[in-house]
Coordinates of C-alpha atoms and ligand atoms in Angstrom, one line a residue:
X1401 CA 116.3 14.9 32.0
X1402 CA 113.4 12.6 30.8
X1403 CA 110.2 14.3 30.3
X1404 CA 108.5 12.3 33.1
X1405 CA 110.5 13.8 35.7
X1406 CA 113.7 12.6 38.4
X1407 CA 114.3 9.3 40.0
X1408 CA 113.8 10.5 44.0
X1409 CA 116.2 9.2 46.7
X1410 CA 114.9 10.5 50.4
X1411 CA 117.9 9.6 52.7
X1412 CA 116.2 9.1 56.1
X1413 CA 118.7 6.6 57.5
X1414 CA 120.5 8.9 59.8
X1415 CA 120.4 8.2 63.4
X1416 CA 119.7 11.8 64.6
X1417 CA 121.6 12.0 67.6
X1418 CA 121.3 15.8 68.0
X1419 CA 117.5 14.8 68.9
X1420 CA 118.6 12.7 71.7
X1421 CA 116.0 10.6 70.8
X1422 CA 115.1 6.6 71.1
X1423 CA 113.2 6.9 67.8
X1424 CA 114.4 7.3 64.4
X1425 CA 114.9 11.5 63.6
X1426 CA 112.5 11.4 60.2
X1427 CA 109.7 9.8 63.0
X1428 CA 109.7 13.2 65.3
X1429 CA 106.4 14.8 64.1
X1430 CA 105.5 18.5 63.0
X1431 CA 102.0 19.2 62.3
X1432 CA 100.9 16.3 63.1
X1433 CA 102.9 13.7 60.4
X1434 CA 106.4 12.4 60.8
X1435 CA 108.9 14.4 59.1
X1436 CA 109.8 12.0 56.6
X1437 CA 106.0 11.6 55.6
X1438 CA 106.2 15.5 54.6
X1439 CA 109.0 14.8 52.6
X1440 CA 107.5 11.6 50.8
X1441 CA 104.6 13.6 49.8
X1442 CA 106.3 16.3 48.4
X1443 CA 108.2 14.6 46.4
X1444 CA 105.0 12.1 45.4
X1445 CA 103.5 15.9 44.4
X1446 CA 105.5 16.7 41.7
X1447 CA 106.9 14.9 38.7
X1448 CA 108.9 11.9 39.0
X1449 CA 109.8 8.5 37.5
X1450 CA 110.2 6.7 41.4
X1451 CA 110.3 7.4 44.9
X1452 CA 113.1 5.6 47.2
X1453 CA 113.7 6.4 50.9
X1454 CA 117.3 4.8 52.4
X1455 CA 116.3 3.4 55.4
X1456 CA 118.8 2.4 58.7
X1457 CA 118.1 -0.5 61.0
X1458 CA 115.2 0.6 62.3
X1459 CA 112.8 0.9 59.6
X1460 CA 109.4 -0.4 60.4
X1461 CA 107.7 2.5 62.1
X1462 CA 109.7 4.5 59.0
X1463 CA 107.5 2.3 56.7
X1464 CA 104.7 2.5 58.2
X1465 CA 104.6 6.4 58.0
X1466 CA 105.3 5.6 54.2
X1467 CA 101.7 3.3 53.9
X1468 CA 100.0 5.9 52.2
X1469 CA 102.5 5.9 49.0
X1470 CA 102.5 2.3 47.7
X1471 CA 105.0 3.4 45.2
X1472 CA 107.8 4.0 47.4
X1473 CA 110.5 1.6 47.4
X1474 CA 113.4 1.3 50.3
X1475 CA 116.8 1.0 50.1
X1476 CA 119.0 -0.5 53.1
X1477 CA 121.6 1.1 54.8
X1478 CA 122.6 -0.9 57.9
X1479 CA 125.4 0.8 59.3
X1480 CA 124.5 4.7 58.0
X1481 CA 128.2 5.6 57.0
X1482 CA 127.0 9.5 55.1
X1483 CA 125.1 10.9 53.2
X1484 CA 127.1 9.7 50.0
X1485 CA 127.0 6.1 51.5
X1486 CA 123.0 6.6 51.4
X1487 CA 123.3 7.3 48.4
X1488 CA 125.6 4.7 46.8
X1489 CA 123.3 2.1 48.9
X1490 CA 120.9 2.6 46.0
X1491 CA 123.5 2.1 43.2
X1492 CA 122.0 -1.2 42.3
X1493 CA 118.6 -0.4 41.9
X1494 CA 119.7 2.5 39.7
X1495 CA 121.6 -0.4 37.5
X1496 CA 119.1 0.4 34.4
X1497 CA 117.7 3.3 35.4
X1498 CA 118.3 6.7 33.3
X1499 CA 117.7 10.5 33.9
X1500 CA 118.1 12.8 36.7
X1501 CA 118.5 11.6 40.8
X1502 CA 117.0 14.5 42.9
X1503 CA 118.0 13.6 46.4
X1504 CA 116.4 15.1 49.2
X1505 CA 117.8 15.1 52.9
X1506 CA 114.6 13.4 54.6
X1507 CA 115.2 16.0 57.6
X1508 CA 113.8 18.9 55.3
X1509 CA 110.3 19.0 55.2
X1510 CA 109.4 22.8 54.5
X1511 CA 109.9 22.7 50.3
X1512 CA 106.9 24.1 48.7
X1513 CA 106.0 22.4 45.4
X1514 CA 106.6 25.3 43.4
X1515 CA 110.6 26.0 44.8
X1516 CA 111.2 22.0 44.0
X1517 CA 110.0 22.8 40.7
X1518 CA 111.6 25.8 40.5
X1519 CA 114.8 23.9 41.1
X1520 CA 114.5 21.4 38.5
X1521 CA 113.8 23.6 35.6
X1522 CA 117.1 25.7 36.9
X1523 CA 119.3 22.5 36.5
X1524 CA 117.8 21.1 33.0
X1525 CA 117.7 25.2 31.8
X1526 CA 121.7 24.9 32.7
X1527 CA 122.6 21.5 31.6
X1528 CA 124.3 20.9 34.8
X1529 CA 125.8 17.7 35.9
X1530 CA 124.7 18.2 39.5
X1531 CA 122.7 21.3 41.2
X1532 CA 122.2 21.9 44.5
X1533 CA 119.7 24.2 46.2
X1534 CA 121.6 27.1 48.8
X1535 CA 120.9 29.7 50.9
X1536 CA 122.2 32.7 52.9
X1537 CA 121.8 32.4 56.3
X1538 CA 122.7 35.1 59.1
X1539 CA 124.0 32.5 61.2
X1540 CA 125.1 29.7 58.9
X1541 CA 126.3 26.7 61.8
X1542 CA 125.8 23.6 61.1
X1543 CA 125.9 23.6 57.8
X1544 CA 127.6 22.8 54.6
X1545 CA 129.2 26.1 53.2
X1546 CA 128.9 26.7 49.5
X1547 CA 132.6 27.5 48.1
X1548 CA 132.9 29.4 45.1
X1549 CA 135.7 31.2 43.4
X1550 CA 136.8 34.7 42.1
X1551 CA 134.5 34.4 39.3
X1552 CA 131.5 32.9 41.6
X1553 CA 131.7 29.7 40.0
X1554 CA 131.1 27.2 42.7
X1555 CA 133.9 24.7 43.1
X1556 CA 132.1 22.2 45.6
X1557 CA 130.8 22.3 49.4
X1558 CA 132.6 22.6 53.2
X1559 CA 131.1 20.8 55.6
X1560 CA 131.1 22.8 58.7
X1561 CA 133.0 20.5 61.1
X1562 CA 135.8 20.8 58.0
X1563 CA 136.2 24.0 56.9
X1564 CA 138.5 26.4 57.5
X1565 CA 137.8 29.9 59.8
X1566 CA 137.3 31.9 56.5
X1567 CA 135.2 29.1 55.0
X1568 CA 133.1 29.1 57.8
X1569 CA 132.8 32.9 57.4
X1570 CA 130.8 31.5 54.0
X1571 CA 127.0 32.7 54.3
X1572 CA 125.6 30.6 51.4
X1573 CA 125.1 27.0 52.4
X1574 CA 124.2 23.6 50.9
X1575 CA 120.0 22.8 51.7
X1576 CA 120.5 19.6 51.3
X1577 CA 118.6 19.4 48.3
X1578 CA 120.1 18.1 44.8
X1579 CA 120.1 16.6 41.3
X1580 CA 122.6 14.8 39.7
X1581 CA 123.0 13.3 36.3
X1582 CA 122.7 9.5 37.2
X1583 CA 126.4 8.4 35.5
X1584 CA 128.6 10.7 37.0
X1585 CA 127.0 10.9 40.1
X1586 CA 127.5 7.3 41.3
X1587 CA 130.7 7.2 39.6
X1588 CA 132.1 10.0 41.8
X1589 CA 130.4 8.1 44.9
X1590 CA 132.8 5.2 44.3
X1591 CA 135.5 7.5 44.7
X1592 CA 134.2 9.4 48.0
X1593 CA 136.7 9.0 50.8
X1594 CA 135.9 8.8 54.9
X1595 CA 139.2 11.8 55.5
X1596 CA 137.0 14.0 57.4
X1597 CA 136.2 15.1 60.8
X1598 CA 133.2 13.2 61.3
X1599 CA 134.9 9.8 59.2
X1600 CA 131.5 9.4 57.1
X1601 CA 131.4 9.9 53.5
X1602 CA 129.6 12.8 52.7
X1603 CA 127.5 13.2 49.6
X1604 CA 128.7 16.8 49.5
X1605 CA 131.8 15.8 48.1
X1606 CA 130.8 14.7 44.8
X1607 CA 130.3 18.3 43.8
X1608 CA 133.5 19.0 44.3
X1609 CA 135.2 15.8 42.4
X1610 CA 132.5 16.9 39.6
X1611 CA 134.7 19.4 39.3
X1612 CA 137.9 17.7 39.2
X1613 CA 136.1 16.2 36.3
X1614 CA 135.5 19.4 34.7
X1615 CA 131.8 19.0 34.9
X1616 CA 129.4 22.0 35.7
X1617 CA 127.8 22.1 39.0
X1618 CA 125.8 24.9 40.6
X1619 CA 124.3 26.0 43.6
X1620 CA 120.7 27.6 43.1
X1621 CA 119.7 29.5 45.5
X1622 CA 116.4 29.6 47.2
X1623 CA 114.2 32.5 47.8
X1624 CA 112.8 31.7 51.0
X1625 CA 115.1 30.1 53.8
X1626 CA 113.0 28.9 56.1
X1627 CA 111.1 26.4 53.7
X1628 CA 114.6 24.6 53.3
X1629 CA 115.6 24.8 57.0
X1630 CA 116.9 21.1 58.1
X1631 CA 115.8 19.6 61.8
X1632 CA 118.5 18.3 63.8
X1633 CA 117.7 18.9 67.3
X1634 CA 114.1 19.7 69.0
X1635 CA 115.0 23.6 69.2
X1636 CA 115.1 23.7 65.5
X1637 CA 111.7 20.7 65.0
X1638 CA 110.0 23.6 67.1
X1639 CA 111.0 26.3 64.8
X1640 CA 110.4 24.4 61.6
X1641 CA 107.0 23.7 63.0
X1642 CA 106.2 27.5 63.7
X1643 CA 106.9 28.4 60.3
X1644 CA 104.6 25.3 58.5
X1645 CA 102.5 26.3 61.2
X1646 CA 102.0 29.8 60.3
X1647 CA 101.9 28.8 56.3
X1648 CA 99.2 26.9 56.5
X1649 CA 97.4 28.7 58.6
X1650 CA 97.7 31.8 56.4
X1651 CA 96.8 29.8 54.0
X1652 CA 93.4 29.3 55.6
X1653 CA 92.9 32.6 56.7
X1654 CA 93.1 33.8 53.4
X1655 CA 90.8 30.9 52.0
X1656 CA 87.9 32.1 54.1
X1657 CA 88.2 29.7 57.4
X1658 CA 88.2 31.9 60.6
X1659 CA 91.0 30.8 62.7
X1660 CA 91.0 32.9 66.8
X1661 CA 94.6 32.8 68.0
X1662 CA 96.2 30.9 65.6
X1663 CA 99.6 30.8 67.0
X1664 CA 97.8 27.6 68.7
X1665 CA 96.3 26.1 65.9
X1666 CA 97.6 23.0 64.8
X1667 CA 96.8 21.6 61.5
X1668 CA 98.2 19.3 58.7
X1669 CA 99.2 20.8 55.5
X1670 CA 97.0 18.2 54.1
X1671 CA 93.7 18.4 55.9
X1672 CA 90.6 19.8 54.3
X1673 CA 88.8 22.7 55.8
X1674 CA 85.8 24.3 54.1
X1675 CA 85.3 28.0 54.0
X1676 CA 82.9 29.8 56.8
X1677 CA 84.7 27.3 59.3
X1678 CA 85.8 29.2 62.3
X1679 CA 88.3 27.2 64.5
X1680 CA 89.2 29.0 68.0
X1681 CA 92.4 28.4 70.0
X1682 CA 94.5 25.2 71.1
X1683 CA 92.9 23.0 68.2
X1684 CA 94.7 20.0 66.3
X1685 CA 93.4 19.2 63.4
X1686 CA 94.7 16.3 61.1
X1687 CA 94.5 13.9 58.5
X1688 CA 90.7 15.4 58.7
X1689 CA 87.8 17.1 56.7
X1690 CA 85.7 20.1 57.9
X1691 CA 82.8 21.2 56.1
X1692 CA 81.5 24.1 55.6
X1693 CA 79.8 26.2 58.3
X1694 CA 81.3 24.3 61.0
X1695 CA 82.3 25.5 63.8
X1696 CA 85.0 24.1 66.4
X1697 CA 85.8 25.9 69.7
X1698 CA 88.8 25.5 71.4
X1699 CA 90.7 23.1 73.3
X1700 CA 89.4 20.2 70.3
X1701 CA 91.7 17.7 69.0
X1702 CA 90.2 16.1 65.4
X1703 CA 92.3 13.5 64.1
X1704 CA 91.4 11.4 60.7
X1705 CA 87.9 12.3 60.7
X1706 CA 84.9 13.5 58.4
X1707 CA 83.3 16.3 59.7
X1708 CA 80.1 17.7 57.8
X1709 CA 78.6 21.1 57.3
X1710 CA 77.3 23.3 60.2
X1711 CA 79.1 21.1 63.0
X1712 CA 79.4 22.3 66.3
X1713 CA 82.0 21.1 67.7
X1714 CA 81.9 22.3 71.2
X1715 CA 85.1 23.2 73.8
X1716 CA 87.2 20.4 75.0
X1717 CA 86.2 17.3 72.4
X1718 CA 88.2 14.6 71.3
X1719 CA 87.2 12.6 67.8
X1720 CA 89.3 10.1 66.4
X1721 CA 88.3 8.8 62.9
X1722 CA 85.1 9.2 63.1
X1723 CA 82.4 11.0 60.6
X1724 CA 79.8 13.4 62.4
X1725 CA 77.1 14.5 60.1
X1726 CA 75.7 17.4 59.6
X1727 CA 74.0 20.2 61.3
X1728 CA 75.2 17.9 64.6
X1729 CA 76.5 18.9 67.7
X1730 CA 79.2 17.4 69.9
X1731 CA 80.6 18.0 73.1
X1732 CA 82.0 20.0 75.6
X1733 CA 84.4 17.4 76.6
X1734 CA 82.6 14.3 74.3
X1735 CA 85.2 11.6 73.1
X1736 CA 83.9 9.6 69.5
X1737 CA 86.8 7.3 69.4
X1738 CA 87.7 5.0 66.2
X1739 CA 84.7 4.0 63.8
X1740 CA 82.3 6.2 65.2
X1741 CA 79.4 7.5 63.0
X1742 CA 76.9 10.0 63.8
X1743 CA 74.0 11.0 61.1
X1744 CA 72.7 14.2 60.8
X1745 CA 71.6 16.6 63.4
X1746 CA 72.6 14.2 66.2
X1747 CA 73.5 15.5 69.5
X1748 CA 76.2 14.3 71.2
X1749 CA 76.6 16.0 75.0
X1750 CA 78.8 16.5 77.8
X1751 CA 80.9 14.3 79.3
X1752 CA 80.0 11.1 76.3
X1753 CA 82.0 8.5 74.9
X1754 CA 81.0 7.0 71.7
X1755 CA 83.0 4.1 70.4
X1756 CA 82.6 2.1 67.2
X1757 CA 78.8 2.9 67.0
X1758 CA 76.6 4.9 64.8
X1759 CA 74.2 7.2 65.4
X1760 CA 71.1 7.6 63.2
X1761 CA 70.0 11.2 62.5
X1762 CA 68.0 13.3 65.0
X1763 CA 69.3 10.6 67.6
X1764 CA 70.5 12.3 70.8
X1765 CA 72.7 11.2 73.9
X1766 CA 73.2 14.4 76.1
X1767 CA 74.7 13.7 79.2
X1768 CA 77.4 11.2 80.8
X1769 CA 77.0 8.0 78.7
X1770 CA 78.9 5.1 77.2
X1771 CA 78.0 4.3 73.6
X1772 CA 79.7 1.4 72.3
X1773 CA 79.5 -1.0 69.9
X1774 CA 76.1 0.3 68.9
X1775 CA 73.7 0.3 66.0
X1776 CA 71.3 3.5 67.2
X1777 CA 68.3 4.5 64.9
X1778 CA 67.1 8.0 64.1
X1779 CA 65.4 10.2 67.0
X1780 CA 66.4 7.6 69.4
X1781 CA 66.6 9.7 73.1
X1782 CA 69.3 7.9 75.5
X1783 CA 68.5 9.2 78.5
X1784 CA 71.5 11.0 81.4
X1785 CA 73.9 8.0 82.2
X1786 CA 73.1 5.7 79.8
X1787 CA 75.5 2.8 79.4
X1788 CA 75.8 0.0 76.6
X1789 CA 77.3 -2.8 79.0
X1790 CA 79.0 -4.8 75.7
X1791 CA 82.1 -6.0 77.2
X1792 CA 81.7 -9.5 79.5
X1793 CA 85.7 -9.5 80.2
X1794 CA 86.5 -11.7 76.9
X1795 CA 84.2 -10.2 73.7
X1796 CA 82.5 -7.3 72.9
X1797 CA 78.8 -7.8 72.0
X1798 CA 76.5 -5.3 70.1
X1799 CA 73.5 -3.0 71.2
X1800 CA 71.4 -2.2 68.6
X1801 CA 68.3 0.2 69.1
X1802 CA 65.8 0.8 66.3
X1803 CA 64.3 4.1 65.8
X1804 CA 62.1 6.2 67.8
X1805 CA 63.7 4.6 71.3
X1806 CA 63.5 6.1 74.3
X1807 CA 65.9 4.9 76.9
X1808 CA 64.9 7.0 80.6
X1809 CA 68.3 8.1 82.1
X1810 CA 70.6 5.4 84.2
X1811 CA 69.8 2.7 81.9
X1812 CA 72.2 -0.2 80.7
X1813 CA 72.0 -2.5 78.0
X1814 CA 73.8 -5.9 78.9
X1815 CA 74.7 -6.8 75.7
X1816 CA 73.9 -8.4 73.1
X1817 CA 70.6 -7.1 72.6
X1818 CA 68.3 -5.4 70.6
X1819 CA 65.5 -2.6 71.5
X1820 CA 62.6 -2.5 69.2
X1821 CA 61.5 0.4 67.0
X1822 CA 59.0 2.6 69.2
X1823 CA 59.9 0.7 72.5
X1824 CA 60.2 2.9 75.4
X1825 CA 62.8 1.8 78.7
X1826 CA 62.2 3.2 81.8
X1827 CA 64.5 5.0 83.9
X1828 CA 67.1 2.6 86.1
X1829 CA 66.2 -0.2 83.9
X1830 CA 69.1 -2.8 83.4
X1831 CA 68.0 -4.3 80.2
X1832 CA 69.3 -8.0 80.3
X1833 CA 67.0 -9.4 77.1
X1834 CA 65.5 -7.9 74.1
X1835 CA 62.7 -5.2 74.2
X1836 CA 59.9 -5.5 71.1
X1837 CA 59.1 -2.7 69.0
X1838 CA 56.2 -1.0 71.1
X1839 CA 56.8 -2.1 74.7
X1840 CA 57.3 -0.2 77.8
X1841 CA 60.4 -2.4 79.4
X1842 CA 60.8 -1.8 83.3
X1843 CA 63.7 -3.5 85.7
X1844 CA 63.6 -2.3 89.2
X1845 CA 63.0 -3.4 92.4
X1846 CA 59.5 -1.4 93.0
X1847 CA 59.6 1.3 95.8
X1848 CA 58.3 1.5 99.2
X1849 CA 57.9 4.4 101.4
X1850 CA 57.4 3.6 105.2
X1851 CA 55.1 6.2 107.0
X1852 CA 57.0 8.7 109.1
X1853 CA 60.7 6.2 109.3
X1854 CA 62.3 8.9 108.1
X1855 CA 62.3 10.7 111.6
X1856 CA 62.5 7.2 113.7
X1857 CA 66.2 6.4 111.4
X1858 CA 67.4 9.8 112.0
X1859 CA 66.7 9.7 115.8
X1860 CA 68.4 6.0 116.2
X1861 CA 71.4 7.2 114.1
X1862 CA 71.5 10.2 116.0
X1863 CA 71.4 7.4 119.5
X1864 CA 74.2 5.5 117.5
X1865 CA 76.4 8.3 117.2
X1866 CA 76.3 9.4 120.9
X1867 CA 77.3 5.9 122.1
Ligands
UD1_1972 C1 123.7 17.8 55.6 C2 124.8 18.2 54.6 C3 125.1 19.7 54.8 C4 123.8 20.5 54.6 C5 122.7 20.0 55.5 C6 121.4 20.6 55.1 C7 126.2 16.2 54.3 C8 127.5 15.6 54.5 N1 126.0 17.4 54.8 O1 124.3 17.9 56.9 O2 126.1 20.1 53.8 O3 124.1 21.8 54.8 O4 122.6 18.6 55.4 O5 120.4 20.3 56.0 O6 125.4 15.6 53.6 N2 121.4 10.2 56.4 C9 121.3 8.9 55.9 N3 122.4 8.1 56.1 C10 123.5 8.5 56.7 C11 123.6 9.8 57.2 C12 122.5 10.6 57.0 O7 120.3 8.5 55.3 O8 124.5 7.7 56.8 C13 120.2 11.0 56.2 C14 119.7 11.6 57.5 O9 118.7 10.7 58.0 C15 119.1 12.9 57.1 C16 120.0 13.3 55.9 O10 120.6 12.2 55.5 O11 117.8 12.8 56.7 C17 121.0 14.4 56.3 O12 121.8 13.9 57.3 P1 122.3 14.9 58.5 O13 123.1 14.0 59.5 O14 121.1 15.6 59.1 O15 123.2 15.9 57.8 P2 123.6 17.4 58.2 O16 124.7 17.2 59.2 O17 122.4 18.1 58.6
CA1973 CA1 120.3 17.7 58.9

């Protein structure tokens, strides 16, 4: 194997049936990322000379889950015939390549970095042609059995739907999960045959014509099952998804991030939490930073968003890429949807939506408003009900209010416009035109209040009524 690491091949152009799904298998999600964008990073994690993913008809959303990783390249398998087809689908872009091919099924997502690793040196230690990873398994359906003989040497791999009763008796099955020397490996794929249960050529049989070949194979196997446990239906995406679940939440636990009922805390392997974050139940949490001293209650869904020091992030609140700075507080029940930034200590209250605008620090908007498309100062005060009005039916048009605003409650802004710095707005005003820095803007019908009609209505109402 070359110093640099394996070639990669992710086969991910299975249809999935078992998920009895319209959408591709490797696009279900657990924690938060589709399954085949676990897989892609893992193998981006450790050493390699290229990625490749074998894609099936419908690959788009499949590449799009892949945008984060320039580097990975596609293959085209249009119709998915096996595994080994997936496989020899890639034989020409392999035409001058040299060194190992580690080929991942794209439906196992639970690898740590160190058992991959682990792997590799266990092959290139053995000088195998081709390795696979195994384990035992109480209840081994549904998979590929691991056949060995008297002497334990393994002589290739059963699928289930082809092996005989004491075959299937076999505990030790194939994860999926293998290297191959590149030569032999697509030279036994051109000799694969469809003469099996399913008609589809497997991959699985090269092991076994490797051995025809008197080449040495091996099955490693795996210390942990449930990292290497494959999703084929929802029953198993659910428990796959427990266990990551539970991994990385340990793993936060034990970095110092306070996590109250974590059986219902959702969070990507790859988000970054700070320690002295306490997160309480019913949370999702991805593609997302928390900083230190932050605390989110429950019932909070952060997705792709910066979230500073000594947050508060309060019960029920919904942010979507968006940065809150620190020492702020948001919620219960406030919605920052895409491109919304808030400074430091801003307050953000119940029952507020905040959309692409930004929030200078000290700037507060406590109760039942619309923020969007905004440019707000520092210590601006948007007053209960407060409404940027920046949509006329075609375009969206900007509010921008300087610092040291104060916008009375039930105000609008009929955008575009711009409050100056200092300006105050009385309550109920519908702000159709610019305010400069310093005035008082006021727009409301003025009141009136007729001597003792309150009695006269009610006693004609009451007249009304009796008729
Ligand atoms: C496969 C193995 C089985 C092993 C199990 C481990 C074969 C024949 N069997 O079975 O021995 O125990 O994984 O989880 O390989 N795919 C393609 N193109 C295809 C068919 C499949 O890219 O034509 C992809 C799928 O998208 C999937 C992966 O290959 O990511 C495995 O396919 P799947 O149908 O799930 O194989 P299993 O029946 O689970
Ligand atoms: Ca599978």
């Amino acid at each position: 194997m070359a110093v640099s690491g394996p070639h990669i091949i992710i086969m991910a152009a299975g249809k999935g049936k078992r998920m009895q799904s319209q959408q591709p298998k490797v696009l279900h999600e657990v924690l938060c990322r589709p399954l085949i964008e676990h897989v892609v990073h893992m193998a981006c994690s450790i050493p390699h000379q290229s990625v490749s993913v074998v894609v099936g008809a419908q690959d788009e959303g499949i590449r799009h889950a892949c945008k984060a990783y320039p580097e990975v390249q596609f293959i085209r398998q249009d119709p998915p015939l096996g595994t080994g087809h997936a496989v020899l689908c890639a034989k020409d872009l392999f035409k001058d390549r040299s060194g190992d091919v580690l080929v991942l099924n794209g439906d196992v997502v639970g690898l740590s970095r160190e058992t991959l690793e682990g792997f590799i040196q266990s092959h290139s230690r053995g000088s195998y042609s081709a390795s696979v990873l195994s384990m035992k398994l109480e209840n081994p359906t549904g998979y590929g059995r691991i056949l060995r003989d008297g002497s334990q040497k393994m002589q290739g791999i059963r699928e289930e739907k082809d092996a005989s009763e004491s075959e299937r008796k076999v505990r030790e099955v194939n994860c999926g999960i293998y290297l191959f020397a590149k030569t032999p490996l697509f030279e036994c794929l051109g000799s694969v045959q469809q003469k099996n249960s399913q008609k589809e050529y497997y991959l699985t049989d090269v092991l076994g014509l490797l051995v025809d070949k008197n080449q040495k194979i091996e099955a490693h196997p795996i210390s942990d099952s449930r990292e290497a446990l494959g999703i084929n239906d929802r029953k198993e995406l659910y428990e796959v998804e427990k266990f990551l679940q539970q991994r990385v939440n340990d793993a936060l636990m034990r970095k110092g991030v306070t996590l109250r009922h974590p059986e219902t805390i959702f969070i990507d392997p790859y988000a970054e939490i700070a320690t002295d974050v306490e997160i309480e139940g019913n949370c999702v949490i991805a593609r997302s930073e928390i900083g230190t001293g932050t605390r989110v209650e429950s019932g909070c869904r952060v997705l792709g968003s910066r979230i500073g020091q000594n947050v508060h992030l309060k019960q029920g609140s919904y942010l979507e890429q968006s940065e809150v700075g620190e020492g702020s507080v948001v919620g219960p029940y406030a919605h920052l949807r895409p491109a919304s930034k808030l400074g430091k200590n801003v307050k953000i209250g119940n029952f507020v939506e905040v959309k692409k605008a930004e929030m200078g620090e000290g700037s507060k908007a406590s109760h039942l408003s619309y923020i969007g498309d905004a440019i707000i100062g520092k210590n601006v005060n948007l007053g209960c009900g407060f409404i940027t009005c920046n949509y006329d039916g075609k375009n969206k048009h900007q509010t921008t209010i300087e610092d040291d605003v104060f916008v009375g409650s039930d105000s609008q802004t009929v955008a575009p416009l711009r409050v100056g710095k200092g300006a105050y707005v009385a309550s109920g005003t519908t702000l159709t035109k610019d305010v400069p820095p310093g005035d008082l803007a006021i727009a409301r019908t003025r009141q009136e209040n007729k001597k003792g009609f309150a009695q006269k209505l009610q006693s004609k109402l009451q007249s009304k009524k009796g008729n």
